[in-house]
Coordinates of C-alpha atoms in Angstrom, one line a residue:
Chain V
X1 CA -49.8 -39.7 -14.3
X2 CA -49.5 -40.2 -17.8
X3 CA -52.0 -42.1 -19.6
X4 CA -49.5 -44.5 -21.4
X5 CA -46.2 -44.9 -19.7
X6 CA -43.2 -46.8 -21.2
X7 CA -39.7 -46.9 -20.1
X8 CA -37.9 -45.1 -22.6
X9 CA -34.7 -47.0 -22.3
X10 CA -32.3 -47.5 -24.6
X11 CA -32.7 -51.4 -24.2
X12 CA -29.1 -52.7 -25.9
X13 CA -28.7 -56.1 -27.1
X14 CA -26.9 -58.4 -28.7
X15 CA -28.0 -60.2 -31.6
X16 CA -30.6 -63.2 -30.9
X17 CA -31.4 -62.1 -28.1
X18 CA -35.0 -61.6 -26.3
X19 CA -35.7 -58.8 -25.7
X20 CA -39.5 -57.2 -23.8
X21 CA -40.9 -54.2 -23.3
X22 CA -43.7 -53.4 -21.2
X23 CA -46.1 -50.5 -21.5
X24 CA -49.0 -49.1 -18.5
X25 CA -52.0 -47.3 -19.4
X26 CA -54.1 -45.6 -16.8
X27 CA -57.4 -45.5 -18.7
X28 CA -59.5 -48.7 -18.0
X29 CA -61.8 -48.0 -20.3
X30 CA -59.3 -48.2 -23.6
X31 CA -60.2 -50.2 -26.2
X32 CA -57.6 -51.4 -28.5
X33 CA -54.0 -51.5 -27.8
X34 CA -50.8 -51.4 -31.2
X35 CA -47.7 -51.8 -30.7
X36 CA -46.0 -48.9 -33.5
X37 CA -42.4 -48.9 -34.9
X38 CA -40.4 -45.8 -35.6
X39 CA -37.8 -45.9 -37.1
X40 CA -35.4 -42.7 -36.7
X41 CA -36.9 -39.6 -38.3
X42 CA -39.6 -41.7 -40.0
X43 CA -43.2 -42.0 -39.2
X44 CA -44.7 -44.9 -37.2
X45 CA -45.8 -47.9 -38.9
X46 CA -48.1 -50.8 -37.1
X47 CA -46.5 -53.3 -35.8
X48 CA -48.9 -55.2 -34.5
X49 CA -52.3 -55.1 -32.9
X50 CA -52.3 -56.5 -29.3
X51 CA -55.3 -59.1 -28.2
X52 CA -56.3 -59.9 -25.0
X53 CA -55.9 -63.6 -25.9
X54 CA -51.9 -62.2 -27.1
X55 CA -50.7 -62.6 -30.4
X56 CA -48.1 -63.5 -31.9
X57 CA -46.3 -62.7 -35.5
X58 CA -42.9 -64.5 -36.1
X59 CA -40.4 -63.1 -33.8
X60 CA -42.4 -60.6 -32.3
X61 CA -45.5 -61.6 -29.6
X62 CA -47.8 -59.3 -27.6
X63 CA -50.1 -59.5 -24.8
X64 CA -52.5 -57.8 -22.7
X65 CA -53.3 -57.8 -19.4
X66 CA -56.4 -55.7 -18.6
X67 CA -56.3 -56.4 -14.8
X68 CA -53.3 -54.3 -14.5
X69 CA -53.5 -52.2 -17.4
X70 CA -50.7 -53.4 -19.5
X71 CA -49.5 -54.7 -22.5
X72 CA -46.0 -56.3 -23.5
X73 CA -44.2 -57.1 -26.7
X74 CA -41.4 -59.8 -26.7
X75 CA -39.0 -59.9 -29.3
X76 CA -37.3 -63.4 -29.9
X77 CA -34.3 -63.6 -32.1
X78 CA -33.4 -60.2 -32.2
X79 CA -31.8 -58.8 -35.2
X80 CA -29.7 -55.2 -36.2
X81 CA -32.8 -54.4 -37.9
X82 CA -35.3 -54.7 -35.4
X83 CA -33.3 -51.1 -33.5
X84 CA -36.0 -48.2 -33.0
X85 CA -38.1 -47.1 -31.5
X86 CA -41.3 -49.3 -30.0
X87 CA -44.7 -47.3 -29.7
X88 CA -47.4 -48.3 -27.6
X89 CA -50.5 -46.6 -28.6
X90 CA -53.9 -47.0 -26.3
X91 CA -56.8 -46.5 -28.4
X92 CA -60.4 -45.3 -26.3
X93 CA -62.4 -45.2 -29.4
X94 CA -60.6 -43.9 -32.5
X95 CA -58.1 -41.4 -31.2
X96 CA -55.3 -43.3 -29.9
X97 CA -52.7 -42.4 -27.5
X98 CA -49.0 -42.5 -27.5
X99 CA -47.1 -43.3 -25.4
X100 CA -43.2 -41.9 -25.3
X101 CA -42.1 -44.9 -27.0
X102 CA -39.2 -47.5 -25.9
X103 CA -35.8 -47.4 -28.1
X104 CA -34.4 -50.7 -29.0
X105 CA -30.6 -51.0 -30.3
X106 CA -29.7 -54.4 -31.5
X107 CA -25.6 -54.6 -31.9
X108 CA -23.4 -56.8 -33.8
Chain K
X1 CA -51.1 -48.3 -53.9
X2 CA -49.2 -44.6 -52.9
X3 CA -49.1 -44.1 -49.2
X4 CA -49.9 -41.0 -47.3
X5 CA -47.9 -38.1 -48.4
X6 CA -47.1 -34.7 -46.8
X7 CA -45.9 -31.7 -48.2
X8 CA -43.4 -30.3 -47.5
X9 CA -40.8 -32.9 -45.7
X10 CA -39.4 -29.7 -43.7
X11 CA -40.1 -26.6 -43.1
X12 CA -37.8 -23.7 -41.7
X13 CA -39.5 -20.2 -40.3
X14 CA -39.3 -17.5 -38.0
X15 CA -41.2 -16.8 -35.1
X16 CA -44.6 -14.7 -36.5
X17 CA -44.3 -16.6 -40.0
X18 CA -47.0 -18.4 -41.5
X19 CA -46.7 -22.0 -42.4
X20 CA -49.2 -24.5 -44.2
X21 CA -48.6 -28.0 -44.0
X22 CA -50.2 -30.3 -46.6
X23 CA -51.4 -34.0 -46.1
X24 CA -52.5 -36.2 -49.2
X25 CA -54.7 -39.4 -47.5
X26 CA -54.8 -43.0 -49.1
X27 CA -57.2 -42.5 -51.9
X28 CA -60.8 -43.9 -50.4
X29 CA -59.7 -42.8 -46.7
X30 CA -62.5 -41.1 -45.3
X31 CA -60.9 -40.6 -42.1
X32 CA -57.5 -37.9 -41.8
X33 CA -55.7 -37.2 -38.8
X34 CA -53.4 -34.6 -37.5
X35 CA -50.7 -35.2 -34.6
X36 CA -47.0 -33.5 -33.5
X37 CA -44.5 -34.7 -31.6
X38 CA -42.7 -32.2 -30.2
X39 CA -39.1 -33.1 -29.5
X40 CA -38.4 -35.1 -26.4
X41 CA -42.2 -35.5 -26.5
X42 CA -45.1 -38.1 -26.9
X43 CA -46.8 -38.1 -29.8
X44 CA -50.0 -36.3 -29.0
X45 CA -53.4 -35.8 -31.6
X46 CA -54.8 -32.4 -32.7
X47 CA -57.8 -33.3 -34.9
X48 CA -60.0 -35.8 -36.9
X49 CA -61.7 -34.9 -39.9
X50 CA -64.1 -37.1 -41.9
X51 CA -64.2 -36.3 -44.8
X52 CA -64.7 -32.7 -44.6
X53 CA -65.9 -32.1 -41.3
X54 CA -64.2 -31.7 -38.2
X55 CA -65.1 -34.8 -36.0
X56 CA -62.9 -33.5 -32.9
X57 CA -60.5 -31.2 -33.2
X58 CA -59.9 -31.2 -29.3
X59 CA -56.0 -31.0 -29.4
X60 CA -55.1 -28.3 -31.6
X61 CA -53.5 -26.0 -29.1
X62 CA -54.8 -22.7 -29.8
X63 CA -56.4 -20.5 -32.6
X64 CA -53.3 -20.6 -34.1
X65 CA -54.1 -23.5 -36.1
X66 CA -56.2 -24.1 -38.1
X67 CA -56.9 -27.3 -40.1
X68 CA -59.0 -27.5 -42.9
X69 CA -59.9 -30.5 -45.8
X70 CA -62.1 -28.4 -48.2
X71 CA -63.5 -31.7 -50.9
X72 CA -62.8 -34.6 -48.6
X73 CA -59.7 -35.1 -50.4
X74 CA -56.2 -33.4 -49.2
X75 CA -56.1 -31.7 -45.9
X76 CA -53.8 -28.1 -44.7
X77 CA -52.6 -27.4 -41.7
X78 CA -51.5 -23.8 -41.2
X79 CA -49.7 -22.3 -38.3
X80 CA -50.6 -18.3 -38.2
X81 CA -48.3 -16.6 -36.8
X82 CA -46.2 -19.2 -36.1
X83 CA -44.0 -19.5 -32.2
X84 CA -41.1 -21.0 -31.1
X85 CA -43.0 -24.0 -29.3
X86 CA -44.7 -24.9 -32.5
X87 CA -41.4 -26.5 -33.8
X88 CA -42.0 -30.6 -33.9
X89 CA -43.0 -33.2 -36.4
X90 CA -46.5 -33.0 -37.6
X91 CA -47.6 -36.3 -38.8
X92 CA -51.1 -37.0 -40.9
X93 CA -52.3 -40.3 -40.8
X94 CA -55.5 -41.7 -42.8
X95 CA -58.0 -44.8 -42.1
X96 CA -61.0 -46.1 -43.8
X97 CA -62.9 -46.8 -41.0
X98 CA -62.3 -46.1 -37.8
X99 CA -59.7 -48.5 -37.8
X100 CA -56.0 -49.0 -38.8
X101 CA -54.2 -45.6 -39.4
X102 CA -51.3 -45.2 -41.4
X103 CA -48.5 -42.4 -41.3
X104 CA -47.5 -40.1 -43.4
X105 CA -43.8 -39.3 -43.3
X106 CA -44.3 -36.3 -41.2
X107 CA -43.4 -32.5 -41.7
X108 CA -40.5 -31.7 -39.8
X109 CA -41.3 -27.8 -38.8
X110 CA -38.4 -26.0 -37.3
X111 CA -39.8 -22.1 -35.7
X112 CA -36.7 -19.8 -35.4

């Protein structure tokens, strides 16, 4: 089993609409938890970290459940420029881990 | 404030070349980072260096690689001789602490 597992989709949506993602570690002793964007053939850039009380910034909110070792981002509103790729990374201590990463195309 | 920068954007070689990769950290980051993603792949990590020692370089693959940040400053990574399953994107990332990494634009390295 992989350590972080995320459905790779593509997810396709229309604009405003919601659109979640969820993401299952298998290590219970991880630390942190990030959601990353990637845009195509760029690097990953934080998104946002992901608290186990969730969190929320604008449009996007995350949350963690450590019971069953996952996390979730929800994306309200969608717009075109919120299509990529969605990273979750699981962090143990400082090396984090990746998962495959979940692609997101928002359409007109 | 410049970002972290990698040298050179993309990199084209034949199986048995040599290839150094070069990573520039944000100026004050003690803490560098290698990773690839091989296509199709995860992103996976290959070692952490602060400042110039080696604090785990448990993913490189093989002795193939070999990383090095000579000064704390700008770090290599060279591929010696290089094979067909080293082609990915290697990525550098940099922190201050332990904390919050940020991404270089990645080396795209393409073994013929």
């Amino acid at each position: 089993r992989k350590e972080v597992e995320q459905d790779p989709g593509p997810f396709n949506v229309p604009e405003g609409a919601t659109v979640a993602f969820n993401c299952t570690y298998s290590n219970s002793a991880s630390q942190s938890f990030f959601w990353y964007r990637q845009d195509c053939r760029k690097e990953p850039k934080l998104l946002m970290s992901v608290y186990s009380s969730g969190n929320e910034d604008g449009r996007f909110t995350a949350q963690l459940n450590r019971a069953s070792q996952y996390i979730s981002l929800l994306i309200r509103d969608s717009k075109l420029s919120d299509s990529a790729t969605y990273l979750c990374v699981v962090d143990r201590g400082y090396i984090p881990t990746f998962g495959r990463g979940t692609s997101l195309i928002v359409h007109p | 404030e410049a970002g972290v920068t990698q040298f050179p954007s993309h990199s084209v070689i034949e199986k048995g070349q040599t290839v150094t990769l070069r990573c520039d950290p944000i100026s004050g980051h003690d803490n560098l980072y290698w990773y690839r993603r091989v296509m199709g792949k995860e992103i996976k990590f290959l070692l952490h260096f602060v400042k110039e020692s080696k604090q785990d370089e448990s993913g490189m693959p093989n002795n193939r690689f070999l990383a090095e940040r000579t000064g704390g400053t700008y770090s290599t990574l060279k591929v010696q001789p290089a094979e067909l399953e080293d082609s990915g994107v290697y990525f550098c990332a940099s922190s201050f602490r332990e904390d919050t990494q940020y991404f270089g634009p990645g080396t795209r390295l393409t073994v013929l």
